[in-house]
XYZ file of C-alpha atoms in Angstrom:
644
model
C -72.483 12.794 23.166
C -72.690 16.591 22.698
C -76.142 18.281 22.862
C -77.702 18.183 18.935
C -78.841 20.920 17.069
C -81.623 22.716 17.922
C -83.152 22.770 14.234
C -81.872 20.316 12.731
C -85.372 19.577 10.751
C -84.865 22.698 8.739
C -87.849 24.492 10.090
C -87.861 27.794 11.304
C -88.084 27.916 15.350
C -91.556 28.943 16.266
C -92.081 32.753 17.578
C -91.984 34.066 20.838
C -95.483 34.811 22.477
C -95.403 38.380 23.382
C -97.381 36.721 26.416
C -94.391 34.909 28.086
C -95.415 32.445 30.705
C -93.270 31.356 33.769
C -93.753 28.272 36.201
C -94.158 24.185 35.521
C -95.228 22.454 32.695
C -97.104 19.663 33.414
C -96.795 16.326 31.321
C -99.948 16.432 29.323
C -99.086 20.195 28.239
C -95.782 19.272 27.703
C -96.902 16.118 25.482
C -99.595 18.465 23.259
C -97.138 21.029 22.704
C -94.787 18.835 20.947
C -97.486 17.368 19.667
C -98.857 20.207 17.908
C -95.396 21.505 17.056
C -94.717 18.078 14.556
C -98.573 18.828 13.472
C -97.354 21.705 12.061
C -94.629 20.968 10.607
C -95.648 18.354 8.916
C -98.653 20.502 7.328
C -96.326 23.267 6.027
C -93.844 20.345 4.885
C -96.653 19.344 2.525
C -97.829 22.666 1.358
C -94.239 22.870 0.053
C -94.313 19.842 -1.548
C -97.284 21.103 -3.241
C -96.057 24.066 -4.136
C -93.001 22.717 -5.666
C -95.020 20.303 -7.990
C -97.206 23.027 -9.526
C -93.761 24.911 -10.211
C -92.587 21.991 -11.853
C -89.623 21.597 -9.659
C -88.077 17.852 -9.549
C -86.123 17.892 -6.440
C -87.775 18.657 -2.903
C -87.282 22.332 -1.984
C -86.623 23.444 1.263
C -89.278 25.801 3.219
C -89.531 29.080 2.567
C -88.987 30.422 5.625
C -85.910 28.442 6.686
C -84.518 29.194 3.148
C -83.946 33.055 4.165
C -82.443 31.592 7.565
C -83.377 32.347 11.092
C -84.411 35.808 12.424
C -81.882 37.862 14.551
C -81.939 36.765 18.252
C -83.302 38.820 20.762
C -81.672 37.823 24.054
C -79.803 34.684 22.950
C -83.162 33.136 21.101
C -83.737 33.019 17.538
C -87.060 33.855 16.033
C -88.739 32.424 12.989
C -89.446 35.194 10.140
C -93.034 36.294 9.742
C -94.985 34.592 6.958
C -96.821 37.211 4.714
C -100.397 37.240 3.596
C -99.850 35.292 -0.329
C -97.357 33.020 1.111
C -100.188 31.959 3.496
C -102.537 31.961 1.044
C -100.562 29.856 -1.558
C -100.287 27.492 1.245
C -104.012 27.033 1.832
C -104.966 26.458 -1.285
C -101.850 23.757 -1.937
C -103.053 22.083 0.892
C -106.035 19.683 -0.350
C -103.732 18.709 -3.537
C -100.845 18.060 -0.842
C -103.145 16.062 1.723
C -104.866 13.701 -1.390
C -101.104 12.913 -3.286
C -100.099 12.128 -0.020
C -102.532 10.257 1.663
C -100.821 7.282 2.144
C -97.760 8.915 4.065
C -98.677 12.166 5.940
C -102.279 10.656 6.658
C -101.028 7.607 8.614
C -98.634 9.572 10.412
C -101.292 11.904 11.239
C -102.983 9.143 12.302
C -100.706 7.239 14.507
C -100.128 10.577 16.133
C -103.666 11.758 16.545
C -104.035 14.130 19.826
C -105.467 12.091 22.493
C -109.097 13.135 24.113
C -108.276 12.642 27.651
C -108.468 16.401 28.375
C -104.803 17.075 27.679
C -105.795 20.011 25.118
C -107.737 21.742 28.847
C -104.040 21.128 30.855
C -103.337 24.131 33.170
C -100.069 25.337 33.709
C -98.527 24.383 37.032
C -97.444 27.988 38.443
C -96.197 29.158 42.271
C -98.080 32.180 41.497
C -101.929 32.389 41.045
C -103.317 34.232 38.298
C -100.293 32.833 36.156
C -101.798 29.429 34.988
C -103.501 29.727 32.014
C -105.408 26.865 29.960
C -103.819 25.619 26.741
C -107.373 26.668 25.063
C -106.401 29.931 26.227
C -103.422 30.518 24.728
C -104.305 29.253 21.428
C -107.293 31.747 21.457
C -104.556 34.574 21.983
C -102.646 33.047 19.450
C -105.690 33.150 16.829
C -106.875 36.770 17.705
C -103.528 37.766 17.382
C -103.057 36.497 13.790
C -106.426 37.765 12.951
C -105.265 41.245 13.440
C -102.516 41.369 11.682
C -103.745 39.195 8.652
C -107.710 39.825 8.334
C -110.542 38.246 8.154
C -110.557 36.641 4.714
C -107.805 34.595 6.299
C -109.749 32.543 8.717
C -110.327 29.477 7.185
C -106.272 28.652 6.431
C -105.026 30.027 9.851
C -107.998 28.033 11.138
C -106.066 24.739 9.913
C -102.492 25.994 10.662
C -101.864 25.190 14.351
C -99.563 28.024 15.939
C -96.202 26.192 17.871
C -95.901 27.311 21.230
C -92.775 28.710 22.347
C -89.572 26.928 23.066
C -89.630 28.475 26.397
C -92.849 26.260 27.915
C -90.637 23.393 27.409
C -87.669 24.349 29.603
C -87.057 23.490 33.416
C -88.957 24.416 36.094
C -86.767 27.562 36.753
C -87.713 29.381 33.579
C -83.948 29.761 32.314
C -83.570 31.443 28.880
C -80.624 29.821 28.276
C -81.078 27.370 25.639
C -77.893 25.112 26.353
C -78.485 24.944 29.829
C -78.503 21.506 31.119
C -82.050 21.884 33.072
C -85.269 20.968 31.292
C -85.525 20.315 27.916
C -86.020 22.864 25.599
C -87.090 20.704 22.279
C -88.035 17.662 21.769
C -85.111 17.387 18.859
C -82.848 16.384 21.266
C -84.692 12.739 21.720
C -83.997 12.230 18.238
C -81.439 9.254 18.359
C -81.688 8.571 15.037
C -79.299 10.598 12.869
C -80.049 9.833 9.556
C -83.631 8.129 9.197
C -85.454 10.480 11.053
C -83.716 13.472 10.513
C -87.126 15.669 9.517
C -89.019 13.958 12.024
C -89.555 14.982 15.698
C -89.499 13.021 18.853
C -92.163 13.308 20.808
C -92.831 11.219 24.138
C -95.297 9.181 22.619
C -93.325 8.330 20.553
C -90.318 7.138 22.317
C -92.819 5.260 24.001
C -94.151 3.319 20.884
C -90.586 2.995 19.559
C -89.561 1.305 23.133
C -92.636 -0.679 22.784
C -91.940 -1.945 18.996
C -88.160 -2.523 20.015
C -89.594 -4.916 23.042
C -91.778 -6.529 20.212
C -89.154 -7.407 17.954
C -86.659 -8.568 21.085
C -89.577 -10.861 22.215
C -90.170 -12.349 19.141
C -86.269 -13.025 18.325
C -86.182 -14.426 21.913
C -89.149 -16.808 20.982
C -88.316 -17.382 17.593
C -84.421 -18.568 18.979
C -86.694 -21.077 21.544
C -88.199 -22.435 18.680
C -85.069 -23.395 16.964
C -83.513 -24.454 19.952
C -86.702 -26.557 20.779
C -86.783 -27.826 17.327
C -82.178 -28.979 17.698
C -82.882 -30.215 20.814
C -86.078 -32.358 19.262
C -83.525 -33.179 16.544
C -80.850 -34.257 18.624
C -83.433 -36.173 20.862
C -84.703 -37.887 17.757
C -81.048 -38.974 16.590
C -80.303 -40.124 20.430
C -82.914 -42.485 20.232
C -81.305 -44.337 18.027
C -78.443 -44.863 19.798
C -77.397 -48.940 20.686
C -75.104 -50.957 22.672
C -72.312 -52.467 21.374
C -72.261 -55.692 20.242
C -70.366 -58.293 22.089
C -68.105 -58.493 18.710
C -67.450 -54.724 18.882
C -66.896 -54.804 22.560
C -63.945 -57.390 21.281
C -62.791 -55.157 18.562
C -62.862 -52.449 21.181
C -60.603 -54.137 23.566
C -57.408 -54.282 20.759
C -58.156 -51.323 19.462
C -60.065 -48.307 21.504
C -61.805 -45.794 20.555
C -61.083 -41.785 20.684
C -61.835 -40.430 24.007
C -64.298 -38.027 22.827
C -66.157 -41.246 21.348
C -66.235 -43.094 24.636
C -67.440 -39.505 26.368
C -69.859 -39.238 23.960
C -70.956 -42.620 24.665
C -70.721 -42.468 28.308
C -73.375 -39.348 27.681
C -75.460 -41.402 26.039
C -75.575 -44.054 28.114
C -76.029 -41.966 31.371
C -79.242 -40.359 29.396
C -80.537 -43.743 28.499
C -80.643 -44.796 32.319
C -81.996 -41.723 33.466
C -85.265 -42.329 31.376
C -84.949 -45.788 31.092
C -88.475 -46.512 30.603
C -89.048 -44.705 27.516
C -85.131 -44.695 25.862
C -84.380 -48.199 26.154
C -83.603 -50.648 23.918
C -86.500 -53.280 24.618
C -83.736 -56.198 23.723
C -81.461 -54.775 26.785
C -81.908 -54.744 30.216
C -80.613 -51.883 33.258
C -77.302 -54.390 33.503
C -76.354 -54.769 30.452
C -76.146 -50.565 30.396
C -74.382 -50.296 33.452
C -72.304 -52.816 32.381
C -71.372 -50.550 29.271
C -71.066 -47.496 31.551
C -68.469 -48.966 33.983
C -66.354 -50.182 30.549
C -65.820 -47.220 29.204
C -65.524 -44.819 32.749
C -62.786 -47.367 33.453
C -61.363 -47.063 30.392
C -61.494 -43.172 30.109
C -61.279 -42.663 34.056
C -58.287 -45.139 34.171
C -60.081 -46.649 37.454
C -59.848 -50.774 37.745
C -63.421 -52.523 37.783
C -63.062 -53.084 41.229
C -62.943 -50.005 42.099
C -65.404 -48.406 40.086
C -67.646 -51.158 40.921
C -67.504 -49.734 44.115
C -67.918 -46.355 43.287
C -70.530 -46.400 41.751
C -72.702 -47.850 44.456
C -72.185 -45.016 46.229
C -74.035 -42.314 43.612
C -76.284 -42.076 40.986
C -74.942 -42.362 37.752
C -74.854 -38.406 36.783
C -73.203 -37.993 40.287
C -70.784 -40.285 40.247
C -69.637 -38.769 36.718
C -69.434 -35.662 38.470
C -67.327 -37.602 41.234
C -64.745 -38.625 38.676
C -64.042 -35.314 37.346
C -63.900 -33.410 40.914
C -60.929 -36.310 41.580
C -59.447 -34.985 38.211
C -58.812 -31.426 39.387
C -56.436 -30.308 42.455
C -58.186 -29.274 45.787
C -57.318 -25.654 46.465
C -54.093 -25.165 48.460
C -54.836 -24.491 52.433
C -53.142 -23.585 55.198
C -53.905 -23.237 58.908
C -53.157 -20.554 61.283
C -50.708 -21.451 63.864
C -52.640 -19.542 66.800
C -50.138 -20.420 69.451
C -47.806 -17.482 67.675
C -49.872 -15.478 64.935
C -53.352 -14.731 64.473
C -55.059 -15.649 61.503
C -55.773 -11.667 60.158
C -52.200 -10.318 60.759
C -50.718 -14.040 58.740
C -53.143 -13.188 55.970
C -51.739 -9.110 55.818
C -47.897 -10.467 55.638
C -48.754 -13.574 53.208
C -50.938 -10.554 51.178
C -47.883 -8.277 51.055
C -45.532 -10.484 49.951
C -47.868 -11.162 46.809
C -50.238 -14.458 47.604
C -54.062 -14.168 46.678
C -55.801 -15.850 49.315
C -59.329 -15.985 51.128
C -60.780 -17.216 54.345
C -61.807 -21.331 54.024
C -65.103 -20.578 55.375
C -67.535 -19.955 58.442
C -66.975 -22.759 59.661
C -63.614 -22.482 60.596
C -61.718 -19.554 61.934
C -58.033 -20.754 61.470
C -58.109 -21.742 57.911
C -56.902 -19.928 54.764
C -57.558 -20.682 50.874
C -54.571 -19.745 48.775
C -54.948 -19.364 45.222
C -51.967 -18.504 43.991
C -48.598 -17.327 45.350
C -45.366 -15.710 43.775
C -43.391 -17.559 46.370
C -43.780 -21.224 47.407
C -46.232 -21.573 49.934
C -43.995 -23.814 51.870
C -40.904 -21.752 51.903
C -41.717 -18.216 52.808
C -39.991 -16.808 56.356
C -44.004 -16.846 57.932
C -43.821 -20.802 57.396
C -40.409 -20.877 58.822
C -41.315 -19.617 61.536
C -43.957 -21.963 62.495
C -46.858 -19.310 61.855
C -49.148 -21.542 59.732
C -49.418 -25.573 59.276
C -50.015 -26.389 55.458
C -52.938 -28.655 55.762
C -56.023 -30.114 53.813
C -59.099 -28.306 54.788
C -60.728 -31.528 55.552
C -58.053 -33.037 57.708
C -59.565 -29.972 59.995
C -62.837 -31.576 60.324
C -62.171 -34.357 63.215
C -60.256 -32.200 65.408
C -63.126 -29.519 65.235
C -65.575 -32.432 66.184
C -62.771 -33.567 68.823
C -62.936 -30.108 70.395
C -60.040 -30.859 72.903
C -60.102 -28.424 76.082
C -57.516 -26.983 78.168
C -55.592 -29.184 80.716
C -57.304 -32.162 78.657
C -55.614 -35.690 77.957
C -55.871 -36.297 74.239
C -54.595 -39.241 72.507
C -53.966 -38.904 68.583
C -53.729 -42.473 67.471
C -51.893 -42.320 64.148
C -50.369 -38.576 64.554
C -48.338 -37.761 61.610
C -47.721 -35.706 59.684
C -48.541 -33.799 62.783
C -51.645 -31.446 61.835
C -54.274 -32.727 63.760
C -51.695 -33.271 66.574
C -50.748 -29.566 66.541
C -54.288 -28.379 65.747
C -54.854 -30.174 69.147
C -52.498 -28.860 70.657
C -53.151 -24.896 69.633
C -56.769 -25.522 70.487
C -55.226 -26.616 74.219
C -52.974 -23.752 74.188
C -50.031 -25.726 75.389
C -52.072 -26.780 78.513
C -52.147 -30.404 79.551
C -51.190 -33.602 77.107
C -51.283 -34.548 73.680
C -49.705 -38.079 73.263
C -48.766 -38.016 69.654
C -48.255 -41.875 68.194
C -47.824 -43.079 65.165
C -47.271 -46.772 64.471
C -44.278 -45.885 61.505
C -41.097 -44.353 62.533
C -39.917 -43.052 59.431
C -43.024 -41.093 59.207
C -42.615 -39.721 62.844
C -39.768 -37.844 61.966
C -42.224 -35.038 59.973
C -44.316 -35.398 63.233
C -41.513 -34.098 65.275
C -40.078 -32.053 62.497
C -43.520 -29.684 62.705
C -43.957 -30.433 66.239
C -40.675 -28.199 66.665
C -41.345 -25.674 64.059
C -45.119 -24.828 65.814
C -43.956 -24.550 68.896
C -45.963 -27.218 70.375
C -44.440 -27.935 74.159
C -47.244 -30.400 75.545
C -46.961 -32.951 73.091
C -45.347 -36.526 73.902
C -44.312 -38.673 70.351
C -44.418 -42.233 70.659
C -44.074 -45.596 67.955
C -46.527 -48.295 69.103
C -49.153 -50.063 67.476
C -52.480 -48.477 68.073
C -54.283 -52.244 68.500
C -52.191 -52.852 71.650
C -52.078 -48.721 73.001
C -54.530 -49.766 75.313
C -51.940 -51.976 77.628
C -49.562 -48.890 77.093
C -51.625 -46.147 78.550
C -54.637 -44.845 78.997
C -57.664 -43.055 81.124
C -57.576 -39.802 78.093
C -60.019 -37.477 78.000
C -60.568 -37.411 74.410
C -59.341 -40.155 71.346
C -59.212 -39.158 67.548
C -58.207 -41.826 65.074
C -57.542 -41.274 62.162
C -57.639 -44.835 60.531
C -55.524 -46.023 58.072
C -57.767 -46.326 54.771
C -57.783 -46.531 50.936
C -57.415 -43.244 50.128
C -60.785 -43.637 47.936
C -60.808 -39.538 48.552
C -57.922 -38.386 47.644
C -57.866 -39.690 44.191
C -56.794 -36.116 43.393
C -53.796 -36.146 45.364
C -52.791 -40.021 44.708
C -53.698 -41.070 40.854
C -52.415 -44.252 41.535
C -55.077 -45.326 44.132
C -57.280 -46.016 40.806
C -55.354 -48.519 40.064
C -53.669 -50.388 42.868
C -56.634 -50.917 45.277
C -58.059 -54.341 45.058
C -60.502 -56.793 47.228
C -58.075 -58.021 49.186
C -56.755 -54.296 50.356
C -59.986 -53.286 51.479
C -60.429 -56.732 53.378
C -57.034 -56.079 55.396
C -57.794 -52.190 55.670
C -61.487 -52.866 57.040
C -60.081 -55.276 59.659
C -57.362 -53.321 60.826
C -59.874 -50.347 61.333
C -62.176 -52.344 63.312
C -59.109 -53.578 66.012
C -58.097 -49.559 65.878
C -61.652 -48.062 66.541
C -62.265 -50.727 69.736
C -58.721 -49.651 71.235
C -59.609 -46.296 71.063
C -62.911 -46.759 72.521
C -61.152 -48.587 75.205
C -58.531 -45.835 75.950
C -60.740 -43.241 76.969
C -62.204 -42.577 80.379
C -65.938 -42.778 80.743
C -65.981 -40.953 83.966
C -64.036 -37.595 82.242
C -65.757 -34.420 83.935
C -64.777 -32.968 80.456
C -64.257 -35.525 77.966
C -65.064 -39.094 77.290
C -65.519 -38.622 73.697
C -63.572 -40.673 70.467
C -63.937 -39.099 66.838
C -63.154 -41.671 64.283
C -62.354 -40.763 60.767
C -61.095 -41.662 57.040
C -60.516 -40.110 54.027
C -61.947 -42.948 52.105
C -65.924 -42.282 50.657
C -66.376 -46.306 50.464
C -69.102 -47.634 53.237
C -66.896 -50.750 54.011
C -64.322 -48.199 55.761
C -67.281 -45.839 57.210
C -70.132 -46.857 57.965
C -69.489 -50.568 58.659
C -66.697 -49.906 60.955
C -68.882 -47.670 62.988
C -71.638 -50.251 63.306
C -69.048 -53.000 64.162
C -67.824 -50.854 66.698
C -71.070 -49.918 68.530
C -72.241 -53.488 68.217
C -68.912 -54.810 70.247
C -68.802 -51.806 72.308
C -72.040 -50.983 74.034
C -70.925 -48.970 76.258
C -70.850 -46.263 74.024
C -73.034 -44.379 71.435
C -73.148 -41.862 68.676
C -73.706 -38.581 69.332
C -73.388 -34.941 67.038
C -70.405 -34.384 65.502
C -71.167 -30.693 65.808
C -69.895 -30.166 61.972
C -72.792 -27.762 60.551
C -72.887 -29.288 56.668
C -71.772 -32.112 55.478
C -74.020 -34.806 53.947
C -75.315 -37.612 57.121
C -73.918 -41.159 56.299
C -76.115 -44.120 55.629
C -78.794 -46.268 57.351
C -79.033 -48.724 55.136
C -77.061 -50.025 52.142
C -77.477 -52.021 49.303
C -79.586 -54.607 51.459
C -77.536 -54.019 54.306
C -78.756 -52.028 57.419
C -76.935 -50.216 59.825
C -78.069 -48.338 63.128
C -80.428 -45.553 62.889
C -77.673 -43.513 64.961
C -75.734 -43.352 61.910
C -77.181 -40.663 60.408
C -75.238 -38.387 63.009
C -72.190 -39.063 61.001
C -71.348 -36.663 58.551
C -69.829 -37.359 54.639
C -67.703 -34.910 52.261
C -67.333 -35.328 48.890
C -64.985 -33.272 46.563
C -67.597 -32.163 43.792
C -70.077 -31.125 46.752
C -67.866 -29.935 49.093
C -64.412 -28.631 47.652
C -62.459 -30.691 49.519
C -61.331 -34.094 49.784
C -63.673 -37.327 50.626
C -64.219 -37.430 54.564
C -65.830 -39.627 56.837
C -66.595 -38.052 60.473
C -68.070 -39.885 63.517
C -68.168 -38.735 66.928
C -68.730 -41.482 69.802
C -69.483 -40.556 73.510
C -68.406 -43.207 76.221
C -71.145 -43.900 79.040
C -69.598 -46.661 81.226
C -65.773 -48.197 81.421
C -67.957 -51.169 81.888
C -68.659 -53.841 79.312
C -71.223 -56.383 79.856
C -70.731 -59.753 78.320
C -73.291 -62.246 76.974
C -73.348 -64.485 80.551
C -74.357 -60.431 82.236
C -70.777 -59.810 83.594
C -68.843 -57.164 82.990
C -65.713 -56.417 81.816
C -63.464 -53.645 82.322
C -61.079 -52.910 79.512
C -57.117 -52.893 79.485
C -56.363 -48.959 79.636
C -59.608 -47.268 80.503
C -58.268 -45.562 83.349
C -59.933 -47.405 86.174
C -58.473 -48.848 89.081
C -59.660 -51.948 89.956
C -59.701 -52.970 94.131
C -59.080 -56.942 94.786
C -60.192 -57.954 97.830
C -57.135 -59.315 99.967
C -57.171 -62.726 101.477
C -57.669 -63.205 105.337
C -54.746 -64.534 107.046
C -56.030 -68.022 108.760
């Protein structure tokens, strides 16, 4: 905005004081010279009214003095014409009428403006020279004799009420500029004046910015309070008309079945349910019990979820019910695309420049991985630009990243990947190795071990060895590895948002031959791997399944048949721990070191992680022998008969 005008109140600029005074202005001066200044105007804005009344003039006339326009300026500053004697005079004597018609206006302004007695009327000019700081008392004295002298004596008593306006000049910078549009200080106190129309005869002082900033907070505060209260008083509304809410009958749960209801009526419902159970002391319906609730919940999240009862049954042991609606809708939304860095040829800062300049928006997984990028959204398919080609990055799920980090193969290791393919934990392995020692890649299905040797090619991955056997018997194959990652077979329970159709098409008995066949898998990998490793003896076992019959049950079976070996960090630094004890059922206190990864926590798909550290090759049996497993890597001596 451009700077306003400098008399804009139609009042003539006050004179120059032959006395001109250079230096600082301190606040307090600064505050009673604008504070006198509207004092004054305001009294000769009533003598005027006054004056036009006893004329008989209608309209409100416009002072005197600004009528006949400013006085010529003398180096770039106007000056306000002198007032004569009978003009002064007339004004005097119009005052009382002025000040008793208009008591109940110019009085209360008076009022709320009032100089204050703290000593601001003694404030001494700041000044880098002595000598130059006079007292405010002083200069009105000067300003008094002065007008004495040129008016007389029989003046007194009007000039005596008339307060003189200091000059514009005490309210400039601190360098004593004359130049009124200069940028500096601030030469009047019109320019606070925001308000264009309403106020446009009256001044701005400090004060009372200060009381307007303080009425404006007011009013804010009490919109802001009086919007609580009618936000208190919905929600009280809408808590009163939740109360009513019922079940269902058993007739309209009937009905319901031939003909369903709108989704936003089962939501709804599901809502109301949910808040019901959360409070269930003081919302429930005293004729229904907790079951007959979560009996109405699992209805209608299967119905708008599209999940079978088994399968939400199971779900929902897991969480509470507000969770486990936040569960749902995570599997209802896409993880974000990632890729790994292929470190064996590119670095992970110079793939991120090229994939940037050909267009892609991506970012950096996290901390906790330094291989791992998040793309957002690409121009080009991710999976067909000349940097994937090439064998630069792998794209792969950010969890499937999670047991090979806890793995943490070394170089000139021997690492066994149990069920390899697609290939991205293989060839994670293997970049971690740097093409040093052995990965033995197998994978039970050799359809699906054609991708595995498809990406084992395009990554450049030279210490890897592909094999088709079934993991249960690997152990009579080969063994004596350093380190063991399995990555059992499983429901699929998180990736929901990859596979829609595991809602559907998991039932009792899939989990029953799942659970089984991850048991026989977990105790041949336990048996492949050589206790007495300088560098290894470790097995990471892991699922993408969030169900405790494919976790946490499979790692207690396994350390109860396998003693020989126990659970130790997975050295993954979030995650949520898995479970002592479930619904009844209790599993070792060691299970805590296991870590879990849900999609609406986590960003990423359902993951189960546990990390198991071999002591002995050694198993001892219930009659205390022991018994040395198929595979482990040890070389047993048999004693040769004597010849007789």
């Amino acid at each position: 905005m451009g700077r306003r005008s400098k008399n804009k109140q139609d009042v003539p600029l006050p004179l120059e004081l032959d006395q001109k005074i250079d230096g600082k202005v301190t606040k307090r001066l600064n505050d009673r010279l604008k504070y006198e200044a509207i004092r004054t105007r305001k009294q000769q804005e009533s003598a005027q009214r006054a004056t036009a009344q006893r004329a008989g003039g209608n309209a409100r006339q416009k002072p005197a003095a600004n009528a006949a326009g400013p006085a010529p300026s003398t180096n770039g500053k106007r000056k306000a014409p002198a007032v004569s004697k009978p003009q002064k005079k007339a004004k005097a004597a119009a005052k009382p009428a002025a000040e008793s018609e208009n008591e109940s206006e110019s009085d209360v302004e008076m009022a709320a403006l009032d100089a204050p007695d703290d000593g601001w009327d003694k404030a001494v000019l700041e000044s880098d020279s002595e000598g130059d700081a006079d007292s405010f008392d002083g200069l009105d004295s000067d300003d008094e004799e002065a007008a004495a002298s040129s008016e007389g004596a029989g003046d007194s008593d009007a000039e005596d009420e008339e307060v003189k306006q200091m000059p514009l000049s005490l309210l400039g910078d601190d360098s004593g500029s004359d130049d009124s549009d200069a940028g500096g200080g601030m030469e009047s106190y019109d320019e606070l004046d925001t308000d264009s129309d309403g106020d446009e005869e009256d001044g701005v002082t400090f004060r009372d910015m200060e009381k307007r900033s303080r009425r404006l907070d007011a009013a804010r505060e009490e919109d802001e309070e009086l919007a609580r209260m009618e936000l208190d008083e919905a929600e009280e509304v809408v808590e009163g008309e939740r109360e009513l809410f019922e079940l269902p009958s058993a007739e309209q749960v009937e009905v319901e079945k031939d003909a369903p209801l709108d989704l936003s009526q089962v939501q709804l419902r599901i809502q109301e349910v949910i808040r019901v159970l959360n409070n269930f002391a003081q919302l429930r319906d005293e004729d229904k019990s907790r079951n007959d609730y979560m009996d109405q919940l699992k209805r209608d999240m299967c119905f708008y979820y599209g999940y079978n009862d088994f399968l939400m049954d199971k779900l929902l042991q897991l969480f509470t019910v507000s969770e486990a609606v936040e569960f749902f809708e995570a599997n209802e939304v896409a993880r974000p695309v990632t890729v790994r860095t292929n470190t064996l040829k590119a670095r992970r800062r110079e793939l991120a420049q090229a994939l940037i300049n050909r267009g892609v928006n991506l970012d950096p997984i996290g901390k906790w991985t330094k291989v791992g990028l998040t793309v957002f959204d690409s121009p080009v398919p991710i999976g067909a630009t000349p940097e994937y080609m090439a064998g630069q990055y792998m794209i792969q799920a950010a969890a499937s990243f999670l047991p090979v980090v806890s793995l943490a193969p070394q170089e000139n290791e021997k690492v066994l990947d149990m069920s390899a393919a697609p290939g991205g934990k293989t060839t994670y392995c293997a970049a971690l190795m740097k093409n040093t020692g052995l990965v033995v890649a197998n994978d039970a299905s050799r359809e699906r071990s054609r991708a595995l040797v498809a990406n084992i090619h395009r990554l450049g991955v030279s210490n890897a060895l592909v094999c088709n056997y079934d993991g249960r018997e690997f152990p009579k194959v080969m063994g004596g590895f350093d380190r063991v990652l399995l990555d059992a077979p499983c429901s699929g329970t998180g990736v929901i948002s990859k596979d829609a159709s595991v809602k559907t098409n998991k039932g009792p008995e899939d989990f029953e031959m799942l659970t089984r066949l991850q048991k026989e898998l977990i105790l041949s990998a336990i048996d492949s791997v050589n206790a007495d490793s300088p560098t290894g003896g470790y097995i990471v076992y892991s699922t993408c399944s969030v169900t405790v019959d494919e976790d946490e049950a499979v790692v207690d079976y396994a350390l109860s048949k396998r003693p020989n070996v126990k659970l130790v960090n997975t050295e993954l630094e979030f995650g949520r721990p898995g479970f002592t004890s479930f619904r009844g059922k209790s599993f070792h206190n060691s299970l805590s070191l296991t870590r879990r990864f849900y999609p609406h926590t986590h960003n990423m798909d359902g993951f189960f992680v546990a990390k198991f550290k071999k002591l002995s090759n050694k198993i001892q049996a219930a009659d205390n022998t022991f018994v040395v497993p198929t595979g482990c890597g040890v070389k047993i001596k048999q004693k040769k008969k004597r010849a007789q």
